Coordinates of C-alpha atoms and ligand atoms in Angstrom, one line a residue:
X1062 CA 0.0 0.0 0.0
X1063 CA 1.6 3.3 -1.1
X1064 CA 2.3 5.5 2.0
X1065 CA 4.8 8.3 2.3
X1066 CA 7.8 6.0 2.5
X1067 CA 6.7 4.0 -0.6
X1068 CA 6.3 7.2 -2.6
X1069 CA 9.7 8.5 -1.3
X1070 CA 11.3 5.2 -2.4
X1071 CA 9.6 5.5 -5.8
X1072 CA 11.1 9.0 -6.2
X1073 CA 14.5 7.5 -5.6
X1074 CA 13.9 4.8 -8.2
X1075 CA 13.1 7.5 -10.8
X1076 CA 16.1 9.6 -9.5
X1077 CA 18.5 6.7 -10.1
X1078 CA 17.0 5.9 -13.6
X1079 CA 16.4 9.4 -15.0
X1080 CA 18.1 12.3 -13.1
X1081 CA 20.6 14.1 -15.3
X1082 CA 19.5 12.3 -18.4
X1083 CA 17.9 13.7 -21.5
X1084 CA 14.7 12.0 -22.6
X1085 CA 15.0 10.2 -26.0
X1086 CA 11.3 9.5 -26.1
X1087 CA 8.1 9.6 -24.1
X1088 CA 4.7 7.9 -24.4
X1089 CA 1.6 9.1 -22.5
X1090 CA -1.3 6.6 -22.5
X1091 CA -3.7 9.0 -21.0
X1092 CA -6.1 10.9 -23.3
X1093 CA -5.3 14.4 -21.9
X1094 CA -1.6 14.0 -22.6
X1095 CA -1.7 11.7 -25.6
X1096 CA 0.0 14.2 -27.9
X1097 CA 2.6 15.3 -25.3
X1098 CA 6.2 14.6 -26.3
X1099 CA 9.0 15.2 -23.8
X1100 CA 11.8 14.2 -26.1
X1101 CA 14.8 16.5 -25.6
X1102 CA 13.8 17.5 -22.0
X1103 CA 16.3 16.7 -19.3
X1104 CA 15.2 15.3 -15.9
X1105 CA 16.6 17.7 -13.3
X1106 CA 15.1 16.2 -10.2
X1107 CA 12.8 13.5 -8.8
X1108 CA 11.1 14.5 -5.6
X1109 CA 8.1 13.4 -3.5
X1110 CA 5.8 15.5 -1.4
X1111 CA 3.5 13.4 0.8
X1112 CA 2.1 10.9 -1.6
X1113 CA 2.7 13.0 -4.7
X1114 CA 5.6 12.4 -7.1
X1115 CA 7.2 15.4 -8.9
X1116 CA 9.6 14.9 -11.8
X1117 CA 11.2 18.2 -12.7
X1118 CA 12.2 18.8 -16.3
X1119 CA 14.3 21.4 -18.0
X1120 CA 15.0 22.4 -21.6
X1121 CA 16.9 25.3 -22.9
X1122 CA 14.7 28.2 -23.9
X1123 CA 11.7 26.8 -22.1
X1124 CA 10.4 27.3 -18.6
X1125 CA 11.0 24.3 -16.3
X1126 CA 8.1 21.9 -16.2
X1127 CA 7.0 19.3 -13.6
X1128 CA 5.4 15.9 -14.4
X1129 CA 3.2 15.1 -11.5
X1130 CA 1.8 11.6 -10.7
X1131 CA 0.0 10.0 -7.8
X1132 CA 0.2 6.2 -6.9
X1133 CA -3.1 6.1 -4.9
X1134 CA -3.8 2.5 -3.9
X1135 CA -2.1 0.6 -6.7
X1136 CA 0.1 2.7 -8.9
X1137 CA 3.9 2.1 -9.4
X1138 CA 6.9 3.2 -11.4
X1139 CA 9.5 0.7 -12.5
X1140 CA 12.8 1.2 -14.3
X1141 CA 14.3 -1.1 -16.8
X1142 CA 17.4 -1.3 -18.9
X1143 CA 16.9 -0.6 -22.6
X1144 CA 15.8 -3.8 -24.3
X1145 CA 14.9 -5.5 -20.9
X1146 CA 11.4 -7.1 -20.7
X1147 CA 8.9 -5.0 -18.8
X1148 CA 7.7 -7.4 -16.1
X1149 CA 6.2 -5.0 -13.6
X1150 CA 2.5 -5.2 -14.4
X1151 CA 0.2 -6.0 -17.3
X1152 CA 0.8 -3.8 -20.3
X1153 CA -2.8 -2.4 -20.3
X1154 CA -2.0 -0.7 -17.0
X1155 CA 0.9 1.4 -18.5
X1156 CA 0.1 5.1 -18.4
X1157 CA 3.5 6.7 -19.0
X1158 CA 6.8 5.6 -20.6
X1159 CA 9.9 7.8 -20.4
X1160 CA 13.1 6.7 -22.3
X1161 CA 16.7 7.8 -21.9
X1162 CA 19.8 6.3 -23.5
X1163 CA 20.4 4.1 -20.5
X1164 CA 17.1 3.4 -19.0
X1165 CA 13.3 3.2 -19.4
X1166 CA 10.9 4.3 -16.7
X1167 CA 7.4 2.8 -16.9
X1168 CA 4.5 4.1 -14.9
X1169 CA 1.7 1.7 -14.1
X1170 CA -1.8 2.6 -13.1
X1171 CA -0.8 6.2 -12.2
X1172 CA -3.4 8.8 -11.2
X1173 CA -3.6 12.5 -11.6
X1174 CA -0.9 12.6 -14.3
X1175 CA -0.3 16.3 -15.0
X1176 CA 2.3 18.4 -16.7
X1177 CA 2.6 21.9 -15.4
X1178 CA 5.2 24.7 -15.4
X1179 CA 7.3 24.1 -12.2
X1180 CA 6.4 27.6 -11.1
X1181 CA 2.8 26.4 -10.8
X1182 CA 3.6 23.2 -8.8
X1183 CA 1.9 24.6 -5.8
X1184 CA -1.4 24.4 -7.6
X1185 CA -1.0 20.6 -7.3
X1186 CA 0.6 20.2 -3.9
X1187 CA 0.1 23.5 -2.1
X1188 CA -2.8 22.3 -0.2
X1189 CA -0.7 19.6 1.6
X1190 CA 0.3 19.8 5.2
X1191 CA 3.9 19.4 6.3
X1192 CA 5.6 16.5 4.6
X1193 CA 6.6 13.8 7.1
X1194 CA 9.7 13.0 5.0
X1195 CA 10.4 16.6 3.9
X1196 CA 13.4 18.6 5.0
X1197 CA 10.8 21.1 6.3
X1198 CA 8.8 18.6 8.4
X1199 CA 7.1 20.8 11.0
X1200 CA 5.2 19.0 13.8
X1201 CA 3.9 22.2 15.3
X1202 CA 2.3 23.2 12.0
X1203 CA 0.8 19.7 11.7
X1204 CA -0.7 20.0 15.2
X1205 CA -2.0 23.5 14.4
X1206 CA -3.8 22.2 11.3
X1207 CA -5.2 19.1 13.1
X1208 CA -6.4 21.2 16.0
X1209 CA -8.5 23.4 13.6
X1210 CA -11.1 20.6 13.4
X1211 CA -11.4 19.4 17.1
X1212 CA -14.5 17.2 16.5
X1213 CA -12.8 15.1 13.7
X1214 CA -11.7 11.7 14.9
X1215 CA -7.9 11.4 15.3
X1216 CA -7.9 8.6 12.7
X1217 CA -9.5 10.9 10.2
X1218 CA -7.2 13.7 11.1
X1219 CA -4.0 11.6 10.5
X1220 CA -5.2 10.5 7.1
X1221 CA -6.1 14.0 6.0
X1222 CA -3.2 15.0 3.8
X1223 CA -4.0 18.7 4.4
X1224 CA -3.0 18.2 8.0
X1225 CA 0.2 16.3 7.4
X1226 CA 1.3 14.6 4.2
X1227 CA 2.4 10.9 4.0
X1228 CA 0.3 8.9 6.5
X1229 CA -1.8 6.1 4.9
X1230 CA -4.0 3.5 6.5
X1231 CA -1.2 1.3 7.8
X1232 CA 0.7 4.0 9.7
X1233 CA -2.6 5.5 10.9
X1234 CA -3.6 2.3 12.6
X1235 CA -0.1 1.6 14.0
X1236 CA 0.4 5.1 15.3
X1237 CA -2.9 5.0 17.2
X1238 CA -1.9 1.6 18.7
X1239 CA 1.5 2.9 19.8
X1240 CA -0.1 6.0 21.4
X1241 CA -2.9 3.9 23.0
X1242 CA -5.6 5.9 21.2
X1243 CA -9.0 4.6 20.3
X1244 CA -9.4 5.4 16.6
X1245 CA -12.7 7.3 17.2
X1246 CA -11.3 9.6 19.8
X1247 CA -12.1 13.2 18.8
X1248 CA -9.0 15.4 18.2
X1249 CA -10.1 17.5 21.2
X1250 CA -9.8 14.4 23.4
X1251 CA -6.1 13.7 22.4
X1252 CA -3.9 15.1 25.1
X1253 CA -0.6 14.9 23.3
X1254 CA -1.1 15.7 19.6
X1255 CA 2.6 16.5 19.2
X1256 CA 3.6 13.0 20.4
X1257 CA 1.0 11.5 18.0
X1258 CA 2.3 13.2 14.9
X1259 CA 5.9 12.6 16.0
X1260 CA 5.2 8.9 16.3
X1261 CA 3.6 8.9 12.8
X1262 CA 6.7 10.6 11.4
X1263 CA 9.1 8.2 13.1
X1264 CA 7.3 5.2 11.7
X1265 CA 7.2 6.4 8.1
X1266 CA 10.8 7.7 8.3
X1267 CA 12.1 4.5 9.7
X1268 CA 10.9 2.6 6.6
X1269 CA 12.6 4.8 4.0
X1270 CA 14.9 2.9 1.7
X1271 CA 13.3 -0.5 1.8
X1272 CA 10.0 -1.9 0.4
X1273 CA 9.0 -4.0 3.4
X1274 CA 7.1 -1.8 5.8
X1275 CA 7.5 -2.6 9.5
X1276 CA 6.4 -0.8 12.7
X1277 CA 7.5 -3.5 15.1
X1278 CA 11.1 -3.6 14.1
X1279 CA 10.8 -7.1 12.7
X1280 CA 11.0 -7.7 8.9
X1281 CA 9.7 -11.3 9.2
X1282 CA 6.4 -12.0 7.4
X1283 CA 3.5 -11.9 9.9
X1284 CA 5.5 -9.9 12.4
X1285 CA 5.6 -6.5 10.7
X1286 CA 2.6 -4.8 12.4
X1287 CA 1.0 -4.5 15.8
X1288 CA -2.7 -4.3 14.7
X1289 CA -2.8 -3.5 10.9
X1290 CA -4.0 -6.6 9.0
X1291 CA -4.3 -8.7 12.2
X1292 CA -8.0 -9.0 12.8
X1293 CA -8.9 -11.6 15.5
X1294 CA -5.2 -12.3 16.2
X1295 CA -3.8 -11.7 19.7
X1296 CA -2.5 -8.3 20.5
X1297 CA 1.3 -8.5 20.8
X1298 CA 1.2 -6.6 24.1
X1299 CA -1.9 -7.9 25.9
X1300 CA -3.1 -10.9 24.0
X1301 CA -6.6 -9.5 23.4
X1302 CA -8.1 -10.2 19.9
X1303 CA -7.4 -7.3 17.5
X1304 CA -10.6 -5.8 16.1
X1305 CA -11.3 -4.4 12.6
X1306 CA -14.1 -2.1 11.6
X1307 CA -15.0 0.4 8.9
X1308 CA -14.2 4.0 9.6
X1309 CA -14.9 6.8 7.1
X1310 CA -15.0 4.3 4.2
X1311 CA -11.6 2.9 5.2
X1312 CA -10.9 0.0 7.6
X1313 CA -9.2 0.4 10.9
X1314 CA -7.7 -2.1 13.3
X1315 CA -7.2 -1.6 17.0
X1316 CA -6.7 -3.5 20.3
X1317 CA -9.8 -2.8 22.5
X1318 CA -7.7 -3.2 25.7
X1319 CA -4.6 -1.2 24.7
X1320 CA -6.7 1.5 22.9
X1321 CA -9.8 1.7 25.2
X1322 CA -12.8 3.8 24.3
X1323 CA -12.6 6.9 26.6
Ligands
LIG1439 ZN1 -3.5 -5.0 23.5

């Protein structure tokens, strides 16, 4: 499931494959960009902001442009050597192909694919709260934004990318477990919001640079989470059966004993 760390890792894949290279071809398989040709543009930078990917491109005599994409639930970018078979996903899911002399980057099932002048990047990502993995991560600002809606549940507040950018369903559930918070606790009822956002940031940041996500410290299959994906299994701390329920059209997992209803 793409969360902030997955998107950050994906930006590194694109950085390694494309940065500093001039595109020798491009293929957009989305109607709106079907006639776009990025041949001759140079990839200057691959960045992530929350769950958004930003590929910054330059070309002499033209204003810099940014190719934006979003992975949502199931998108992915893969890089291949020229001539190598593309084994990532079925071909009908390909949305973008970017070619250089030494690599090919293929974007599968991407969403919100947009090409804008870099000067207008903020129209795409300006609404986001502080990026958990950004150099400018600002817990006080995240807390200020969350506090503006005191009746929202803390689970909802952590997932809202306008409050802080990069938490998905896995890190939401795990953060709430580690802070002993019942997922439906209203923001106004959380005594230490700073501790809560700091925990979320630590979990996401600790998983940068690898594709297996863990919040327990173990990378062994079946041991990587406290509550997420563990319905009816015993809590690792108290042995109580983990519960699962729908919450705001997502699912949430919690331990009824470690995260009691206030
Ligand atoms: Zn428990």
